[in-house]
PDB file of C-alpha atoms in Angstrom:
ATOM      1  CA  GLY S 135      -4.561  29.765 -11.527  1.00  0.00           C
ATOM      2  CA  ALA S 136      -3.960  30.826  -7.987  1.00  0.00           C
ATOM      3  CA  VAL S 137      -1.196  33.400  -7.716  1.00  0.00           C
ATOM      4  CA  VAL S 138       0.461  34.399  -4.483  1.00  0.00           C
ATOM      5  CA  SER S 139       2.899  37.270  -4.441  1.00  0.00           C
ATOM      6  CA  GLN S 140       5.509  37.723  -1.734  1.00  0.00           C
ATOM      7  CA  HIS S 141       7.587  40.820  -1.260  1.00  0.00           C
ATOM      8  CA  PRO S 142      10.443  41.502  -0.895  1.00  0.00           C
ATOM      9  CA  SER S 143      12.258  38.521  -2.376  1.00  0.00           C
ATOM     10  CA  TRP S 144      15.583  39.334  -0.716  1.00  0.00           C
ATOM     11  CA  VAL S 145      16.479  41.396   2.332  1.00  0.00           C
ATOM     12  CA  ILE S 146      19.898  42.121   3.784  1.00  0.00           C
ATOM     13  CA  CYS S 147      19.959  44.278   6.885  1.00  0.00           C
ATOM     14  CA  LYS S 148      21.807  45.003  10.084  1.00  0.00           C
ATOM     15  CA  SER S 149      21.173  43.257  13.369  1.00  0.00           C
ATOM     16  CA  GLY S 150      18.435  44.969  15.391  1.00  0.00           C
ATOM     17  CA  THR S 151      16.414  46.037  12.365  1.00  0.00           C
ATOM     18  CA  SER S 152      12.764  45.050  11.990  1.00  0.00           C
ATOM     19  CA  VAL S 153      11.783  43.566   8.656  1.00  0.00           C
ATOM     20  CA  LYS S 154       8.287  43.362   7.185  1.00  0.00           C
ATOM     21  CA  ILE S 155       7.359  40.736   4.592  1.00  0.00           C
ATOM     22  CA  GLU S 156       4.124  40.939   2.621  1.00  0.00           C
ATOM     23  CA  CYS S 157       2.104  38.063   1.226  1.00  0.00           C
ATOM     24  CA  ARG S 158      -0.706  38.786  -1.222  1.00  0.00           C
ATOM     25  CA  SER S 159      -3.168  36.522  -2.968  1.00  0.00           C
ATOM     26  CA  LEU S 160      -3.594  38.204  -6.360  1.00  0.00           C
ATOM     27  CA  ASP S 161      -6.540  36.427  -7.941  1.00  0.00           C
ATOM     28  CA  PHE S 162      -8.472  34.898  -5.060  1.00  0.00           C
ATOM     29  CA  GLN S 163      -9.563  35.647  -1.543  1.00  0.00           C
ATOM     30  CA  ALA S 164      -7.549  33.762   1.020  1.00  0.00           C
ATOM     31  CA  THR S 165      -9.331  33.015   4.249  1.00  0.00           C
ATOM     32  CA  THR S 166      -6.191  31.450   5.619  1.00  0.00           C
ATOM     33  CA  MET S 167      -2.527  32.152   5.060  1.00  0.00           C
ATOM     34  CA  PHE S 168       0.458  30.311   6.471  1.00  0.00           C
ATOM     35  CA  TRP S 169       3.984  31.393   7.240  1.00  0.00           C
ATOM     36  CA  TYR S 170       6.867  28.948   6.962  1.00  0.00           C
ATOM     37  CA  ARG S 171      10.545  29.044   7.614  1.00  0.00           C
ATOM     38  CA  GLN S 172      12.962  26.895   5.651  1.00  0.00           C
ATOM     39  CA  PHE S 173      16.643  26.305   6.313  1.00  0.00           C
ATOM     40  CA  PRO S 174      18.921  25.065   3.506  1.00  0.00           C
ATOM     41  CA  LYS S 175      18.165  21.496   2.430  1.00  0.00           C
ATOM     42  CA  GLN S 176      15.479  21.170   5.082  1.00  0.00           C
ATOM     43  CA  SER S 177      11.727  20.906   5.098  1.00  0.00           C
ATOM     44  CA  LEU S 178       9.140  23.632   5.467  1.00  0.00           C
ATOM     45  CA  MET S 179       8.541  24.396   9.134  1.00  0.00           C
ATOM     46  CA  LEU S 180       5.211  26.013   9.871  1.00  0.00           C
ATOM     47  CA  MET S 181       5.567  29.106  12.030  1.00  0.00           C
ATOM     48  CA  ALA S 182       1.988  30.333  12.241  1.00  0.00           C
ATOM     49  CA  THR S 183      -1.462  30.248  10.714  1.00  0.00           C
ATOM     50  CA  SER S 184      -3.010  33.577   9.830  1.00  0.00           C
ATOM     51  CA  ASN S 185      -6.756  34.113   9.521  1.00  0.00           C
ATOM     52  CA  GLU S 186      -8.307  37.318   8.292  1.00  0.00           C
ATOM     53  CA  GLY S 187      -9.683  39.424  11.107  1.00  0.00           C
ATOM     54  CA  SER S 188      -8.381  37.300  13.954  1.00  0.00           C
ATOM     55  CA  LYS S 189      -5.169  36.690  15.829  1.00  0.00           C
ATOM     56  CA  ALA S 190      -2.626  34.367  14.298  1.00  0.00           C
ATOM     57  CA  THR S 191      -2.111  30.904  15.722  1.00  0.00           C
ATOM     58  CA  TYR S 192       1.554  30.245  16.395  1.00  0.00           C
ATOM     59  CA  GLU S 193       3.243  26.877  16.427  1.00  0.00           C
ATOM     60  CA  GLN S 194       4.957  25.693  19.544  1.00  0.00           C
ATOM     61  CA  GLY S 195       8.326  27.308  20.042  1.00  0.00           C
ATOM     62  CA  VAL S 196       7.657  30.311  17.788  1.00  0.00           C
ATOM     63  CA  GLU S 197       7.873  33.639  19.638  1.00  0.00           C
ATOM     64  CA  LYS S 198       4.769  35.730  19.038  1.00  0.00           C
ATOM     65  CA  ASP S 199       6.496  38.971  19.990  1.00  0.00           C
ATOM     66  CA  LYS S 200       9.379  38.221  17.672  1.00  0.00           C
ATOM     67  CA  PHE S 201       7.335  37.298  14.616  1.00  0.00           C
ATOM     68  CA  LEU S 202       4.336  39.605  14.360  1.00  0.00           C
ATOM     69  CA  ILE S 203       1.627  38.548  11.947  1.00  0.00           C
ATOM     70  CA  ASN S 204      -1.183  40.725  10.669  1.00  0.00           C
ATOM     71  CA  HIS S 205      -3.896  39.499   8.307  1.00  0.00           C
ATOM     72  CA  ALA S 206      -5.611  42.772   7.525  1.00  0.00           C
ATOM     73  CA  SER S 207      -7.683  41.658   4.561  1.00  0.00           C
ATOM     74  CA  LEU S 208      -8.637  38.567   2.573  1.00  0.00           C
ATOM     75  CA  THR S 209      -5.733  39.226   0.219  1.00  0.00           C
ATOM     76  CA  LEU S 210      -2.927  40.404   2.467  1.00  0.00           C
ATOM     77  CA  SER S 211      -0.963  39.000   5.368  1.00  0.00           C
ATOM     78  CA  THR S 212       2.256  40.454   6.736  1.00  0.00           C
ATOM     79  CA  LEU S 213       5.049  38.977   8.813  1.00  0.00           C
ATOM     80  CA  THR S 214       7.283  41.358  10.742  1.00  0.00           C
ATOM     81  CA  VAL S 215      10.514  40.025  12.156  1.00  0.00           C
ATOM     82  CA  THR S 216      11.199  42.400  15.025  1.00  0.00           C
ATOM     83  CA  SER S 217      14.721  43.285  16.129  1.00  0.00           C
ATOM     84  CA  ALA S 218      16.179  40.695  13.789  1.00  0.00           C
ATOM     85  CA  HIS S 219      19.430  38.940  14.669  1.00  0.00           C
ATOM     86  CA  PRO S 220      21.729  36.717  12.591  1.00  0.00           C
ATOM     87  CA  GLU S 221      19.987  33.568  13.840  1.00  0.00           C
ATOM     88  CA  ASP S 222      16.783  34.832  12.208  1.00  0.00           C
ATOM     89  CA  SER S 223      18.425  34.580   8.795  1.00  0.00           C
ATOM     90  CA  SER S 224      16.453  32.105   6.749  1.00  0.00           C
ATOM     91  CA  PHE S 225      14.108  31.596   3.803  1.00  0.00           C
ATOM     92  CA  TYR S 226      10.576  32.652   4.750  1.00  0.00           C
ATOM     93  CA  ILE S 227       7.679  31.462   2.599  1.00  0.00           C
ATOM     94  CA  CYS S 228       3.996  32.225   2.795  1.00  0.00           C
ATOM     95  CA  SER S 229       1.115  30.256   1.382  1.00  0.00           C
ATOM     96  CA  ALA S 230      -2.574  30.939   0.941  1.00  0.00           C
ATOM     97  CA  LYS S 231      -5.722  28.841   0.726  1.00  0.00           C
ATOM     98  CA  ARG S 232      -9.068  29.711  -0.794  1.00  0.00           C
ATOM     99  CA  ALA S 233     -10.901  28.084   2.084  1.00  0.00           C
ATOM    100  CA  SER S 234      -9.946  26.840   5.495  1.00  0.00           C
ATOM    101  CA  HIS S 235     -10.823  23.238   4.712  1.00  0.00           C
ATOM    102  CA  SER S 236      -7.876  20.881   4.550  1.00  0.00           C
ATOM    103  CA  ASN S 237      -8.987  19.582   1.124  1.00  0.00           C
ATOM    104  CA  GLN S 238      -7.916  22.785  -0.561  1.00  0.00           C
ATOM    105  CA  PRO S 239      -4.310  23.125  -1.772  1.00  0.00           C
ATOM    106  CA  GLN S 240      -1.926  25.722  -0.462  1.00  0.00           C
ATOM    107  CA  HIS S 241      -0.473  28.118  -3.011  1.00  0.00           C
ATOM    108  CA  PHE S 242       2.959  29.413  -2.170  1.00  0.00           C
ATOM    109  CA  GLY S 243       4.616  32.753  -2.659  1.00  0.00           C
ATOM    110  CA  ASP S 244       8.140  32.903  -4.081  1.00  0.00           C
ATOM    111  CA  GLY S 245       9.692  33.295  -0.655  1.00  0.00           C
ATOM    112  CA  THR S 246      11.843  35.932   1.026  1.00  0.00           C
ATOM    113  CA  ARG S 247      15.490  35.312   1.679  1.00  0.00           C
ATOM    114  CA  LEU S 248      16.427  37.188   4.856  1.00  0.00           C
ATOM    115  CA  SER S 249      20.052  37.792   5.744  1.00  0.00           C
ATOM    116  CA  ILE S 250      20.886  39.585   8.991  1.00  0.00           C
ATOM    117  CA  LEU S 251      24.421  40.895   9.308  1.00  0.00           C
TER     118      LEU S 251
ATOM    119  CA  GLN A 709       4.004  14.627  13.791  1.00  0.00           C
ATOM    120  CA  GLN A 710       6.103  14.820  10.650  1.00  0.00           C
ATOM    121  CA  PRO A 711       5.423  12.230   7.921  1.00  0.00           C
ATOM    122  CA  VAL A 712       8.434  10.224   6.813  1.00  0.00           C
ATOM    123  CA  GLN A 713       9.524  10.222   3.198  1.00  0.00           C
ATOM    124  CA  SER A 714      11.701   7.681   1.461  1.00  0.00           C
ATOM    125  CA  PRO A 715      14.089   7.631  -0.187  1.00  0.00           C
ATOM    126  CA  GLN A 716      15.919  10.800   0.858  1.00  0.00           C
ATOM    127  CA  ALA A 717      17.383  11.232  -2.608  1.00  0.00           C
ATOM    128  CA  VAL A 718      17.061   9.695  -6.058  1.00  0.00           C
ATOM    129  CA  ILE A 719      19.282  10.100  -9.101  1.00  0.00           C
ATOM    130  CA  LEU A 720      17.825   9.159 -12.479  1.00  0.00           C
ATOM    131  CA  ARG A 721      18.600   9.378 -16.156  1.00  0.00           C
ATOM    132  CA  GLU A 722      15.974  10.861 -18.425  1.00  0.00           C
ATOM    133  CA  GLY A 723      13.261   8.356 -19.186  1.00  0.00           C
ATOM    134  CA  GLU A 724      13.682   6.330 -16.009  1.00  0.00           C
ATOM    135  CA  ASP A 725      10.975   5.849 -13.397  1.00  0.00           C
ATOM    136  CA  ALA A 726      10.964   6.596  -9.678  1.00  0.00           C
ATOM    137  CA  VAL A 727       8.710   6.102  -6.667  1.00  0.00           C
ATOM    138  CA  ILE A 728       8.653   8.344  -3.619  1.00  0.00           C
ATOM    139  CA  ASN A 729       6.904   7.153  -0.479  1.00  0.00           C
ATOM    140  CA  CYS A 730       5.292   9.091   2.345  1.00  0.00           C
ATOM    141  CA  SER A 731       4.331   7.343   5.579  1.00  0.00           C
ATOM    142  CA  SER A 732       2.606   8.547   8.698  1.00  0.00           C
ATOM    143  CA  SER A 733       2.424   7.089  12.194  1.00  0.00           C
ATOM    144  CA  LYS A 734      -1.071   8.512  12.646  1.00  0.00           C
ATOM    145  CA  ALA A 735      -4.305   8.326  10.664  1.00  0.00           C
ATOM    146  CA  LEU A 736      -4.202  10.121   7.325  1.00  0.00           C
ATOM    147  CA  TYR A 737      -7.230  11.999   6.004  1.00  0.00           C
ATOM    148  CA  SER A 738      -5.553  13.330   2.916  1.00  0.00           C
ATOM    149  CA  VAL A 739      -2.092  13.710   1.403  1.00  0.00           C
ATOM    150  CA  HIS A 740      -0.787  16.711  -0.503  1.00  0.00           C
ATOM    151  CA  TRP A 741       2.188  16.559  -2.845  1.00  0.00           C
ATOM    152  CA  TYR A 742       4.407  19.506  -3.794  1.00  0.00           C
ATOM    153  CA  ARG A 743       7.612  19.989  -5.787  1.00  0.00           C
ATOM    154  CA  GLN A 744      10.157  22.661  -4.975  1.00  0.00           C
ATOM    155  CA  LYS A 745      12.999  23.652  -7.275  1.00  0.00           C
ATOM    156  CA  HIS A 746      16.140  25.111  -5.791  1.00  0.00           C
ATOM    157  CA  GLY A 747      15.617  28.661  -4.563  1.00  0.00           C
ATOM    158  CA  GLU A 748      11.958  28.683  -5.552  1.00  0.00           C
ATOM    159  CA  ALA A 749       8.616  28.235  -3.841  1.00  0.00           C
ATOM    160  CA  PRO A 750       6.920  24.835  -3.662  1.00  0.00           C
ATOM    161  CA  VAL A 751       4.451  24.116  -6.440  1.00  0.00           C
ATOM    162  CA  PHE A 752       1.263  22.166  -5.830  1.00  0.00           C
ATOM    163  CA  LEU A 753       1.049  18.823  -7.664  1.00  0.00           C
ATOM    164  CA  MET A 754      -2.009  17.042  -6.318  1.00  0.00           C
ATOM    165  CA  ILE A 755      -4.143  16.134  -3.322  1.00  0.00           C
ATOM    166  CA  LEU A 756      -5.396  12.646  -2.549  1.00  0.00           C
ATOM    167  CA  LEU A 757      -8.496  12.638  -0.420  1.00  0.00           C
ATOM    168  CA  LYS A 758      -9.705   9.100  -0.090  1.00  0.00           C
ATOM    169  CA  GLY A 759      -8.080   5.852   0.714  1.00  0.00           C
ATOM    170  CA  GLY A 760      -7.233   4.076  -2.499  1.00  0.00           C
ATOM    171  CA  GLU A 761      -7.519   7.216  -4.574  1.00  0.00           C
ATOM    172  CA  GLN A 762      -5.099   7.616  -7.434  1.00  0.00           C
ATOM    173  CA  LYS A 763      -4.465  10.756  -9.386  1.00  0.00           C
ATOM    174  CA  GLY A 764      -2.269  11.864 -12.228  1.00  0.00           C
ATOM    175  CA  HIS A 765      -0.547  15.029 -13.330  1.00  0.00           C
ATOM    176  CA  GLU A 766       1.179  14.625 -16.691  1.00  0.00           C
ATOM    177  CA  LYS A 767       3.367  11.569 -16.135  1.00  0.00           C
ATOM    178  CA  ILE A 768       3.314  11.981 -12.385  1.00  0.00           C
ATOM    179  CA  SER A 769       0.707  10.017 -10.483  1.00  0.00           C
ATOM    180  CA  ALA A 770       0.058   9.145  -6.868  1.00  0.00           C
ATOM    181  CA  SER A 771      -1.806   6.655  -4.751  1.00  0.00           C
ATOM    182  CA  PHE A 772      -3.135   6.816  -1.212  1.00  0.00           C
ATOM    183  CA  ASN A 773      -3.472   3.778   1.025  1.00  0.00           C
ATOM    184  CA  GLU A 774      -5.455   4.938   4.016  1.00  0.00           C
ATOM    185  CA  LYS A 775      -5.144   1.669   5.895  1.00  0.00           C
ATOM    186  CA  LYS A 776      -1.386   1.606   5.592  1.00  0.00           C
ATOM    187  CA  GLN A 777      -1.260   5.345   6.359  1.00  0.00           C
ATOM    188  CA  GLN A 778       0.921   5.998   3.360  1.00  0.00           C
ATOM    189  CA  SER A 779       1.009   7.561  -0.071  1.00  0.00           C
ATOM    190  CA  SER A 780       3.299   6.993  -3.032  1.00  0.00           C
ATOM    191  CA  LEU A 781       4.245   9.358  -5.837  1.00  0.00           C
ATOM    192  CA  TYR A 782       5.117   7.739  -9.178  1.00  0.00           C
ATOM    193  CA  LEU A 783       7.262   9.551 -11.715  1.00  0.00           C
ATOM    194  CA  THR A 784       7.153   7.832 -15.088  1.00  0.00           C
ATOM    195  CA  ALA A 785       9.574   8.405 -17.964  1.00  0.00           C
ATOM    196  CA  SER A 786      11.240  11.203 -16.017  1.00  0.00           C
ATOM    197  CA  GLN A 787      12.163  14.463 -17.687  1.00  0.00           C
ATOM    198  CA  LEU A 788      14.865  16.951 -16.768  1.00  0.00           C
ATOM    199  CA  SER A 789      12.145  19.304 -15.536  1.00  0.00           C
ATOM    200  CA  TYR A 790      11.169  16.790 -12.852  1.00  0.00           C
ATOM    201  CA  SER A 791      14.316  17.578 -10.874  1.00  0.00           C
ATOM    202  CA  GLY A 792      13.619  19.163  -7.519  1.00  0.00           C
ATOM    203  CA  THR A 793      12.660  18.316  -3.967  1.00  0.00           C
ATOM    204  CA  TYR A 794       9.333  16.572  -3.482  1.00  0.00           C
ATOM    205  CA  PHE A 795       7.397  17.070  -0.277  1.00  0.00           C
ATOM    206  CA  CYS A 796       4.322  15.326   0.999  1.00  0.00           C
ATOM    207  CA  GLY A 797       2.115  17.209   3.415  1.00  0.00           C
ATOM    208  CA  THR A 798      -0.486  15.835   5.772  1.00  0.00           C
ATOM    209  CA  PRO A 799      -3.212  17.742   7.615  1.00  0.00           C
ATOM    210  CA  GLY A 800      -3.641  17.580  11.363  1.00  0.00           C
ATOM    211  CA  ARG A 801      -7.078  16.096  11.241  1.00  0.00           C
ATOM    212  CA  SER A 802     -10.174  16.068   9.121  1.00  0.00           C
ATOM    213  CA  GLY A 803     -12.030  19.388   9.310  1.00  0.00           C
ATOM    214  CA  GLY A 804     -12.100  20.810  12.797  1.00  0.00           C
ATOM    215  CA  THR A 805     -10.233  23.971  13.596  1.00  0.00           C
ATOM    216  CA  SER A 806      -6.911  23.050  12.082  1.00  0.00           C
ATOM    217  CA  TYR A 807      -7.548  25.556   9.240  1.00  0.00           C
ATOM    218  CA  GLY A 808      -6.049  23.051   6.850  1.00  0.00           C
ATOM    219  CA  LYS A 809      -2.493  23.426   8.096  1.00  0.00           C
ATOM    220  CA  LEU A 810      -0.062  20.842   6.819  1.00  0.00           C
ATOM    221  CA  THR A 811       2.920  19.084   8.292  1.00  0.00           C
ATOM    222  CA  PHE A 812       5.486  18.394   5.592  1.00  0.00           C
ATOM    223  CA  GLY A 813       7.818  15.449   5.284  1.00  0.00           C
ATOM    224  CA  GLN A 814      11.560  16.026   5.188  1.00  0.00           C
ATOM    225  CA  GLY A 815      11.580  15.948   1.390  1.00  0.00           C
ATOM    226  CA  THR A 816      13.015  13.714  -1.333  1.00  0.00           C
ATOM    227  CA  ILE A 817      15.618  15.208  -3.647  1.00  0.00           C
ATOM    228  CA  LEU A 818      15.146  14.030  -7.220  1.00  0.00           C
ATOM    229  CA  THR A 819      17.892  14.658  -9.771  1.00  0.00           C
ATOM    230  CA  VAL A 820      17.335  13.777 -13.409  1.00  0.00           C
ATOM    231  CA  HIS A 821      20.384  13.686 -15.677  1.00  0.00           C
ATOM    232  CA  PRO A 822      20.382  13.745 -19.490  1.00  0.00           C
TER     233      PRO A 822
END
């Protein structure tokens, strides 16, 4: 199967702290990874698309300087929430695809629950 | 543009059937279906690529009507393990530079009781 690991699973920190979340594809090379944000009882909202070796593509309304994405290798993408504030508290989920074609499924990590005090 | 799912929620007893619909206002090239249990990550169920295509996963199947720009997910003889939120996802366009990103519907909450 396709396994995607996300770490950490839960973060509680003070306002103003920067938080880094890692997303790894464990048994396949992911040309493309996606970062989502999900509020309780709501849908998955795409934040950005991450491609290995190139800059991430952010969705409209997502602050690039606030949510830094780095896709350093074919198996690792990171999301850094810089100077986090309570309104950034949410469930962040990554997903990875074997190929960039839309016919391939996305495989999701277990998500990171971020709570900013 | 976000696809629209209906119904918003379904409550079933074990063994009953349900249908979840996913409609789009724009042309659909494929439809992806996922299930998410509370507090967990979404799990891939199936992709439908062609108009009229039907697929099955255990007792869960789906159809894709390209002309009507909609897909339906059929849950037959539901089990307790089917409980969760079901999302359909649609790509921006066929191929191109969309990198296969998906726009997800708002979700349908399915609850199966004993």
